[in-house]
């Protein structure tokens, strides 16, 4: 039997948007709880939101960047240009893998991960792909044939991915649950006697939702207070729209571009109602903390499938962006805030809508794969 070092280094890959990064960071937190000296490498894009999201892990996780190309399902000259990006990323991935020699690669989607996973096949490095959404994304479809295991959030995905699929649920950041909600509201100068609505369009924000909220502010602020997570670079747009009426909004409306994971959970827990896009990371957190929610999926996208799931379970109010106006959005928010029974039903239903302990379940599978690989190499 040959003697080989027990390799426990883990490589995470994702980026471009926060949706593919959040579950990886939750898994990283869980892994580091079990082994504080664990080596973790994160491969993301050069200028994506993931760099900011990793701020809390700067001393524990090494960051590497790859060019990120993608294939659009419509004609675009960018498809041609991105072929060269993907090829360069594929070649660069070999260098990363030779240098880092990870025991496993874990990804939750994103095109930045695709060339890395393809290159990993040449080194026989096991890959775990996590499928968050109900509808399989193209990136995950491209990586699935090379994956050792595909962990999934919903039972439907077991059919989509076959024998490799394991139902685990989606990781959620539940390790800040002991924070005091009253102190959170005081920190953000929220009035104790006025309902608090948290608006989020995901890590990169949603201009359409930002615009609707800005237009509806005179009406909204007559019955609630709002913190709007606008997304990176979108604050100037909002500031320009509300500037003529800024004085009347002071104290009841706050526009914040980006908050770290802990602060997002703090705000989520303190809110009386969430208005959100339908990315699975946000939905998982809303479900874990049992928050009533109004969901506005991106039209003609996988988010509509996610939204349909929650609507069918009567776990959220789902609005069609293409039929939505500032007036109708304000009316929906007011209806939910004024109906205590409805909020309780939404809260109860969403809390039961998803399999719990996603991070723990995925972490257990990661250790199982690593231990099996190390045992094979030791024989």
CSV table of C-alpha atoms in Angstrom, one decimal:
chain,number,residue,atom,x,y,z
A,1,UNK,CA,0.0,0.0,0.0
A,2,UNK,CA,1.5,3.3,-1.0
A,3,UNK,CA,1.6,6.3,1.4
A,4,UNK,CA,-0.2,9.4,0.1
A,5,UNK,CA,-1.1,12.6,1.8
A,6,UNK,CA,-4.7,12.8,2.9
A,7,UNK,CA,-6.0,15.5,0.6
A,8,UNK,CA,-8.9,17.5,1.9
A,9,UNK,CA,-8.6,20.7,-0.1
A,10,UNK,CA,-11.9,21.8,-1.6
A,11,UNK,CA,-12.4,24.0,-4.6
A,12,UNK,CA,-15.7,26.0,-5.0
A,13,UNK,CA,-16.7,27.5,-8.3
A,14,UNK,CA,-19.4,30.0,-9.2
A,15,UNK,CA,-20.1,33.7,-9.8
A,16,UNK,CA,-21.3,36.4,-12.1
A,17,UNK,CA,-24.5,36.7,-10.0
A,18,UNK,CA,-25.0,36.0,-6.3
A,19,UNK,CA,-27.4,33.1,-6.9
A,20,UNK,CA,-24.7,30.6,-7.7
A,21,UNK,CA,-22.4,31.9,-4.9
A,22,UNK,CA,-24.6,32.0,-1.8
A,23,UNK,CA,-25.1,28.2,-1.4
A,24,UNK,CA,-21.4,27.7,-1.9
A,25,UNK,CA,-20.6,30.1,0.9
A,26,UNK,CA,-23.1,28.5,3.2
A,27,UNK,CA,-21.5,25.1,2.5
A,28,UNK,CA,-18.0,26.7,3.1
A,29,UNK,CA,-19.2,27.9,6.5
A,30,UNK,CA,-20.4,24.5,7.4
A,31,UNK,CA,-17.2,22.8,6.2
A,32,UNK,CA,-15.1,25.3,8.2
A,33,UNK,CA,-17.2,24.7,11.3
A,34,UNK,CA,-16.1,21.0,11.1
A,35,UNK,CA,-12.4,21.7,10.2
A,36,UNK,CA,-11.1,25.2,10.9
A,37,UNK,CA,-7.8,24.4,9.1
A,38,UNK,CA,-9.5,23.3,5.9
A,39,UNK,CA,-8.1,24.6,2.7
A,40,UNK,CA,-10.7,26.1,0.5
A,41,UNK,CA,-10.2,27.8,-2.9
A,42,UNK,CA,-12.9,29.8,-4.6
A,43,UNK,CA,-12.9,30.2,-8.4
A,44,UNK,CA,-15.0,33.0,-9.7
A,45,UNK,CA,-15.1,35.9,-12.2
A,46,UNK,CA,-12.7,38.8,-12.1
A,47,UNK,CA,-15.2,41.6,-11.3
A,48,UNK,CA,-18.3,39.7,-10.2
A,49,UNK,CA,-20.3,40.3,-7.0
A,50,UNK,CA,-18.8,37.1,-5.5
A,51,UNK,CA,-15.5,39.0,-4.5
A,52,UNK,CA,-17.6,41.2,-2.3
A,53,UNK,CA,-19.6,38.3,-1.0
A,54,UNK,CA,-16.4,36.5,0.1
A,55,UNK,CA,-15.3,39.4,2.3
A,56,UNK,CA,-16.0,37.6,5.5
A,57,UNK,CA,-13.8,34.7,4.4
A,58,UNK,CA,-10.8,36.7,3.1
A,59,UNK,CA,-8.4,35.0,5.5
A,60,UNK,CA,-9.9,31.5,5.1
A,61,UNK,CA,-10.6,31.2,1.4
A,62,UNK,CA,-8.2,31.7,-1.5
A,63,UNK,CA,-9.7,33.5,-4.5
A,64,UNK,CA,-8.8,32.8,-8.1
A,65,UNK,CA,-10.5,34.3,-11.2
A,66,UNK,CA,-11.4,32.8,-14.6
A,67,UNK,CA,-12.8,34.6,-17.7
A,68,UNK,CA,-16.5,33.8,-17.9
A,69,UNK,CA,-18.1,33.3,-21.3
A,70,UNK,CA,-21.6,31.8,-21.8
A,71,UNK,CA,-23.8,30.5,-24.6
A,72,UNK,CA,-26.9,32.5,-25.3
A,73,UNK,CA,-29.9,30.7,-26.7
A,74,UNK,CA,-30.3,33.3,-29.4
A,75,UNK,CA,-28.1,34.8,-32.1
A,76,UNK,CA,-25.5,37.2,-30.7
A,77,UNK,CA,-22.1,38.2,-31.8
A,78,UNK,CA,-21.1,37.7,-28.2
A,79,UNK,CA,-21.6,34.0,-28.6
A,80,UNK,CA,-18.7,34.0,-31.0
A,81,UNK,CA,-16.5,36.2,-28.8
A,82,UNK,CA,-17.3,34.1,-25.8
A,83,UNK,CA,-16.0,30.9,-27.5
A,84,UNK,CA,-12.5,32.3,-27.1
A,85,UNK,CA,-13.2,33.3,-23.5
A,86,UNK,CA,-14.3,29.8,-22.7
A,87,UNK,CA,-11.3,28.2,-24.5
A,88,UNK,CA,-8.9,30.5,-22.6
A,89,UNK,CA,-10.7,29.7,-19.3
A,90,UNK,CA,-10.5,25.9,-20.1
A,91,UNK,CA,-6.7,26.1,-20.6
A,92,UNK,CA,-6.3,28.3,-17.5
A,93,UNK,CA,-8.3,25.8,-15.5
A,94,UNK,CA,-5.6,23.2,-16.1
A,95,UNK,CA,-3.0,25.5,-14.5
A,96,UNK,CA,-5.3,26.1,-11.5
A,97,UNK,CA,-5.9,22.4,-11.0
A,98,UNK,CA,-2.2,21.4,-11.3
A,99,UNK,CA,-1.4,24.2,-8.8
A,100,UNK,CA,-4.1,23.6,-6.3
A,101,UNK,CA,-4.8,19.8,-6.6
A,102,UNK,CA,-8.2,19.9,-5.0
A,103,UNK,CA,-9.8,16.7,-3.6
A,104,UNK,CA,-13.2,17.8,-5.0
A,105,UNK,CA,-14.8,20.7,-7.0
A,106,UNK,CA,-18.2,21.9,-5.8
A,107,UNK,CA,-20.4,24.2,-7.9
A,108,UNK,CA,-24.0,25.4,-7.9
A,109,UNK,CA,-24.1,26.5,-11.5
A,110,UNK,CA,-22.6,29.5,-13.4
A,111,UNK,CA,-20.7,29.4,-16.6
A,112,UNK,CA,-17.4,30.3,-14.9
A,113,UNK,CA,-17.5,26.8,-13.4
A,114,UNK,CA,-18.0,24.9,-16.7
A,115,UNK,CA,-14.5,25.0,-18.2
A,116,UNK,CA,-13.1,24.2,-14.7
A,117,UNK,CA,-15.3,21.1,-14.4
A,118,UNK,CA,-14.4,20.0,-17.9
A,119,UNK,CA,-10.7,20.3,-17.1
A,120,UNK,CA,-11.2,18.4,-13.9
A,121,UNK,CA,-12.3,15.3,-15.9
A,122,UNK,CA,-8.7,15.0,-17.2
A,123,UNK,CA,-7.4,14.8,-13.7
A,124,UNK,CA,-10.2,12.5,-12.5
A,125,UNK,CA,-11.1,15.1,-9.8
A,126,UNK,CA,-14.6,14.3,-8.5
A,127,UNK,CA,-17.2,17.0,-9.0
A,128,UNK,CA,-20.4,17.8,-7.0
A,129,UNK,CA,-22.9,19.9,-8.9
A,130,UNK,CA,-25.8,21.5,-6.9
A,131,UNK,CA,-29.1,22.2,-8.8
A,132,UNK,CA,-31.0,24.9,-7.0
A,133,UNK,CA,-33.8,25.8,-9.3
A,134,UNK,CA,-36.6,23.7,-10.6
A,135,UNK,CA,-35.6,24.2,-14.2
A,136,UNK,CA,-32.1,22.9,-15.0
A,137,UNK,CA,-29.8,25.7,-16.2
A,138,UNK,CA,-27.6,25.2,-19.3
A,139,UNK,CA,-24.4,25.4,-17.2
A,140,UNK,CA,-25.5,22.6,-15.0
A,141,UNK,CA,-26.6,20.5,-18.0
A,142,UNK,CA,-23.1,20.9,-19.4
A,143,UNK,CA,-21.5,19.8,-16.2
A,144,UNK,CA,-23.9,17.1,-15.1
A,145,UNK,CA,-22.4,14.3,-17.3
A,146,UNK,CA,-19.0,14.8,-15.5
A,147,UNK,CA,-20.4,15.1,-12.0
A,148,UNK,CA,-20.0,12.4,-9.4
A,149,UNK,CA,-23.1,13.6,-7.6
A,150,UNK,CA,-25.8,16.1,-8.4
A,151,UNK,CA,-27.5,17.4,-5.2
A,152,UNK,CA,-30.9,18.9,-5.8
A,153,UNK,CA,-33.4,21.2,-4.0
A,154,UNK,CA,-36.6,19.8,-5.4
A,155,UNK,CA,-37.9,16.3,-6.0
A,156,UNK,CA,-38.6,17.1,-9.7
A,157,UNK,CA,-34.8,17.4,-10.3
A,158,UNK,CA,-34.4,13.7,-9.3
A,159,UNK,CA,-36.1,12.9,-12.6
A,160,UNK,CA,-34.2,15.5,-14.6
A,161,UNK,CA,-30.8,14.1,-13.5
A,162,UNK,CA,-31.4,10.4,-12.9
A,163,UNK,CA,-29.3,8.1,-10.7
A,164,UNK,CA,-26.6,10.7,-9.8
A,165,UNK,CA,-29.2,13.0,-8.2
A,166,UNK,CA,-29.7,13.2,-4.4
A,167,UNK,CA,-32.4,15.3,-2.7
A,168,UNK,CA,-30.6,17.5,-0.1
A,169,UNK,CA,-32.5,20.8,-0.1
A,170,UNK,CA,-30.8,24.1,-0.6
A,171,UNK,CA,-28.2,25.5,1.8
A,172,UNK,CA,-29.3,28.5,3.8
A,173,UNK,CA,-27.5,30.8,6.2
A,174,UNK,CA,-29.1,29.8,9.5
A,175,UNK,CA,-26.1,30.5,11.7
A,176,UNK,CA,-27.1,34.0,12.6
A,177,UNK,CA,-30.5,33.1,14.0
A,178,UNK,CA,-29.7,34.3,17.5
A,179,UNK,CA,-29.4,38.0,16.5
A,180,UNK,CA,-31.9,40.2,18.3
A,181,UNK,CA,-34.6,41.5,15.9
A,182,UNK,CA,-35.3,44.6,18.0
A,183,UNK,CA,-31.6,45.6,17.9
A,184,UNK,CA,-31.5,45.0,14.2
A,185,UNK,CA,-34.5,47.4,13.7
A,186,UNK,CA,-32.8,50.0,15.9
A,187,UNK,CA,-29.5,49.7,14.0
A,188,UNK,CA,-31.4,50.8,10.8
A,189,UNK,CA,-33.5,53.4,12.6
A,190,UNK,CA,-36.7,51.6,11.8
A,191,UNK,CA,-39.8,52.8,13.6
A,192,UNK,CA,-41.2,50.2,15.9
A,193,UNK,CA,-44.8,51.0,15.1
A,194,UNK,CA,-44.6,50.9,11.3
A,195,UNK,CA,-44.4,47.7,9.2
A,196,UNK,CA,-41.0,47.1,7.6
A,197,UNK,CA,-40.8,45.9,4.0
A,198,UNK,CA,-37.5,44.5,2.6
A,199,UNK,CA,-37.2,44.8,-1.2
A,200,UNK,CA,-34.5,42.7,-2.9
A,201,UNK,CA,-33.7,42.0,-6.5
A,202,UNK,CA,-30.8,39.6,-5.7
A,203,UNK,CA,-27.1,40.2,-5.6
A,204,UNK,CA,-27.1,42.3,-8.8
A,205,UNK,CA,-30.4,44.0,-8.1
A,206,UNK,CA,-33.5,44.4,-10.3
A,207,UNK,CA,-33.9,47.8,-12.0
A,208,UNK,CA,-37.5,47.1,-12.8
A,209,UNK,CA,-38.4,46.5,-9.2
A,210,UNK,CA,-36.3,49.5,-8.1
A,211,UNK,CA,-38.2,51.7,-10.5
A,212,UNK,CA,-41.6,50.4,-9.4
A,213,UNK,CA,-40.8,51.0,-5.8
A,214,UNK,CA,-39.4,54.5,-6.4
A,215,UNK,CA,-42.5,55.5,-8.3
A,216,UNK,CA,-44.8,54.0,-5.6
A,217,UNK,CA,-43.0,55.6,-2.7
A,218,UNK,CA,-45.5,58.4,-2.0
A,219,UNK,CA,-48.2,55.8,-1.5
A,220,UNK,CA,-46.1,53.1,0.1
A,221,UNK,CA,-44.6,55.3,2.8
A,222,UNK,CA,-48.1,56.2,4.0
A,223,UNK,CA,-48.4,52.8,5.5
A,224,UNK,CA,-44.9,51.2,5.7
A,225,UNK,CA,-41.2,51.8,5.8
A,226,UNK,CA,-38.8,50.3,3.2
A,227,UNK,CA,-35.3,49.2,2.8
A,228,UNK,CA,-34.5,48.6,-0.8
A,229,UNK,CA,-31.4,46.5,-1.7
A,230,UNK,CA,-30.9,48.0,-5.1
A,231,UNK,CA,-27.9,45.9,-6.3
A,232,UNK,CA,-24.4,47.0,-7.2
A,233,UNK,CA,-24.2,50.2,-9.2
A,234,UNK,CA,-27.9,50.9,-9.1
A,235,UNK,CA,-28.1,53.3,-6.2
A,236,UNK,CA,-27.4,56.4,-8.4
A,237,UNK,CA,-30.4,55.5,-10.6
A,238,UNK,CA,-32.7,55.4,-7.6
A,239,UNK,CA,-31.3,58.6,-6.0
A,240,UNK,CA,-31.9,60.4,-9.3
A,241,UNK,CA,-35.6,59.3,-9.4
A,242,UNK,CA,-36.4,60.2,-5.8
A,243,UNK,CA,-34.3,63.3,-5.5
A,244,UNK,CA,-37.1,65.8,-6.1
A,245,UNK,CA,-39.0,64.3,-3.1
A,246,UNK,CA,-36.1,63.1,-1.0
A,247,UNK,CA,-36.9,65.1,2.1
A,248,UNK,CA,-40.3,63.5,2.5
A,249,UNK,CA,-38.8,60.1,2.3
A,250,UNK,CA,-36.0,60.5,4.9
A,251,UNK,CA,-36.4,58.1,7.7
A,252,UNK,CA,-38.9,55.8,6.0
A,253,UNK,CA,-37.0,54.8,2.8
A,254,UNK,CA,-33.4,53.5,2.6
A,255,UNK,CA,-31.7,52.5,-0.6
A,256,UNK,CA,-28.7,50.3,-0.1
A,257,UNK,CA,-26.7,48.8,-2.9
A,258,UNK,CA,-25.3,45.7,-1.2
A,259,UNK,CA,-25.1,44.1,2.3
A,260,UNK,CA,-23.0,41.2,3.4
A,261,UNK,CA,-24.6,37.8,4.2
A,262,UNK,CA,-25.0,38.5,7.9
A,263,UNK,CA,-26.7,41.8,7.3
A,264,UNK,CA,-29.0,40.4,4.7
A,265,UNK,CA,-30.2,37.7,7.2
A,266,UNK,CA,-30.5,40.4,9.9
A,267,UNK,CA,-32.8,42.5,7.6
A,268,UNK,CA,-34.7,39.5,6.4
A,269,UNK,CA,-35.5,38.4,10.0
A,270,UNK,CA,-36.5,41.9,11.0
A,271,UNK,CA,-38.9,42.4,8.1
A,272,UNK,CA,-42.7,42.1,8.2
A,273,UNK,CA,-42.8,41.4,4.5
A,274,UNK,CA,-40.3,40.6,1.7
A,275,UNK,CA,-40.6,41.7,-1.9
A,276,UNK,CA,-38.2,39.6,-3.9
A,277,UNK,CA,-37.1,38.1,-7.2
A,278,UNK,CA,-37.3,34.3,-7.4
A,279,UNK,CA,-33.7,33.2,-7.2
A,280,UNK,CA,-33.5,30.1,-5.1
A,281,UNK,CA,-30.9,31.4,-2.6
A,282,UNK,CA,-33.2,34.2,-1.5
A,283,UNK,CA,-36.3,31.9,-1.6
A,284,UNK,CA,-34.5,29.3,0.6
A,285,UNK,CA,-33.7,32.0,3.2
A,286,UNK,CA,-37.2,33.4,3.1
A,287,UNK,CA,-38.6,29.9,3.6
A,288,UNK,CA,-36.2,29.1,6.5
A,289,UNK,CA,-37.1,32.2,8.4
A,290,UNK,CA,-40.8,31.7,7.5
A,291,UNK,CA,-41.3,35.2,6.0
A,292,UNK,CA,-44.4,36.2,4.1
A,293,UNK,CA,-43.3,37.2,0.6
A,294,UNK,CA,-44.4,38.8,-2.6
A,295,UNK,CA,-42.4,37.3,-5.5
A,296,UNK,CA,-41.8,39.0,-8.9
A,297,UNK,CA,-40.0,36.5,-11.2
A,298,UNK,CA,-37.9,37.6,-14.1
A,299,UNK,CA,-40.2,37.1,-17.1
A,300,UNK,CA,-39.6,34.1,-19.4
A,301,UNK,CA,-36.9,32.6,-17.2
A,302,UNK,CA,-36.3,29.7,-14.8
A,303,UNK,CA,-37.6,32.0,-12.0
A,304,UNK,CA,-41.1,31.6,-13.3
A,305,UNK,CA,-40.9,27.9,-12.6
A,306,UNK,CA,-39.6,28.6,-9.1
A,307,UNK,CA,-42.5,31.1,-8.5
A,308,UNK,CA,-45.1,28.5,-9.8
A,309,UNK,CA,-43.9,26.1,-7.2
A,310,UNK,CA,-44.4,28.5,-4.3
A,311,UNK,CA,-47.7,29.8,-5.7
A,312,UNK,CA,-49.1,26.2,-6.0
A,313,UNK,CA,-48.3,25.6,-2.4
A,314,UNK,CA,-49.9,28.9,-1.4
A,315,UNK,CA,-46.6,29.8,0.1
A,316,UNK,CA,-46.2,33.3,-1.5
A,317,UNK,CA,-48.0,36.0,-3.6
A,318,UNK,CA,-46.6,35.9,-7.1
A,319,UNK,CA,-47.0,38.9,-9.4
A,320,UNK,CA,-46.4,39.1,-13.1
A,321,UNK,CA,-43.9,41.8,-13.9
A,322,UNK,CA,-45.3,42.4,-17.3
A,323,UNK,CA,-48.7,43.2,-15.8
A,324,UNK,CA,-47.3,45.2,-12.8
A,325,UNK,CA,-47.5,48.9,-12.2
A,326,UNK,CA,-46.3,51.0,-9.2
A,327,UNK,CA,-50.0,51.4,-8.2
A,328,UNK,CA,-50.8,47.7,-8.3
A,329,UNK,CA,-47.5,46.8,-6.5
A,330,UNK,CA,-48.4,49.2,-3.7
A,331,UNK,CA,-51.9,47.8,-3.4
A,332,UNK,CA,-50.6,44.2,-3.1
A,333,UNK,CA,-48.1,45.2,-0.4
A,334,UNK,CA,-50.9,47.0,1.5
A,335,UNK,CA,-53.2,44.1,1.2
A,336,UNK,CA,-50.7,41.6,2.7
A,337,UNK,CA,-49.6,44.0,5.5
A,338,UNK,CA,-53.2,44.6,6.5
A,339,UNK,CA,-54.2,40.9,6.5
A,340,UNK,CA,-52.7,39.2,9.5
A,341,UNK,CA,-54.4,35.9,8.7
A,342,UNK,CA,-52.9,35.9,5.2
A,343,UNK,CA,-49.4,36.7,6.5
A,344,UNK,CA,-49.7,33.8,8.9
A,345,UNK,CA,-50.8,31.4,6.2
A,346,UNK,CA,-48.0,32.5,3.9
A,347,UNK,CA,-45.5,32.2,6.7
A,348,UNK,CA,-46.6,28.7,7.7
A,349,UNK,CA,-46.8,27.4,4.1
A,350,UNK,CA,-43.4,28.7,3.0
A,351,UNK,CA,-41.7,27.3,6.1
A,352,UNK,CA,-42.9,23.8,5.1
A,353,UNK,CA,-42.2,24.2,1.3
A,354,UNK,CA,-38.5,23.1,1.2
A,355,UNK,CA,-36.4,20.3,2.6
A,356,UNK,CA,-34.4,21.5,5.6
A,357,UNK,CA,-30.7,21.2,6.4
A,358,UNK,CA,-29.4,21.6,2.9
A,359,UNK,CA,-25.9,22.7,3.9
A,360,UNK,CA,-25.5,19.8,6.4
A,361,UNK,CA,-26.7,17.3,3.8
A,362,UNK,CA,-24.4,18.5,1.1
A,363,UNK,CA,-21.4,18.7,3.4
A,364,UNK,CA,-21.9,15.1,4.4
A,365,UNK,CA,-21.8,14.1,0.8
A,366,UNK,CA,-18.6,16.1,0.2
A,367,UNK,CA,-16.8,14.4,3.1
A,368,UNK,CA,-18.0,11.0,1.9
A,369,UNK,CA,-16.6,11.7,-1.7
A,370,UNK,CA,-13.3,13.0,-0.3
A,371,UNK,CA,-12.8,10.1,2.1
A,372,UNK,CA,-13.6,7.6,-0.7
A,373,UNK,CA,-11.2,9.2,-3.1
A,374,UNK,CA,-8.4,9.3,-0.5
A,375,UNK,CA,-9.0,5.6,0.4
A,376,UNK,CA,-8.8,4.7,-3.3
A,377,UNK,CA,-5.5,6.5,-3.7
A,378,UNK,CA,-4.0,5.0,-0.6
A,379,UNK,CA,-4.7,1.4,-1.8
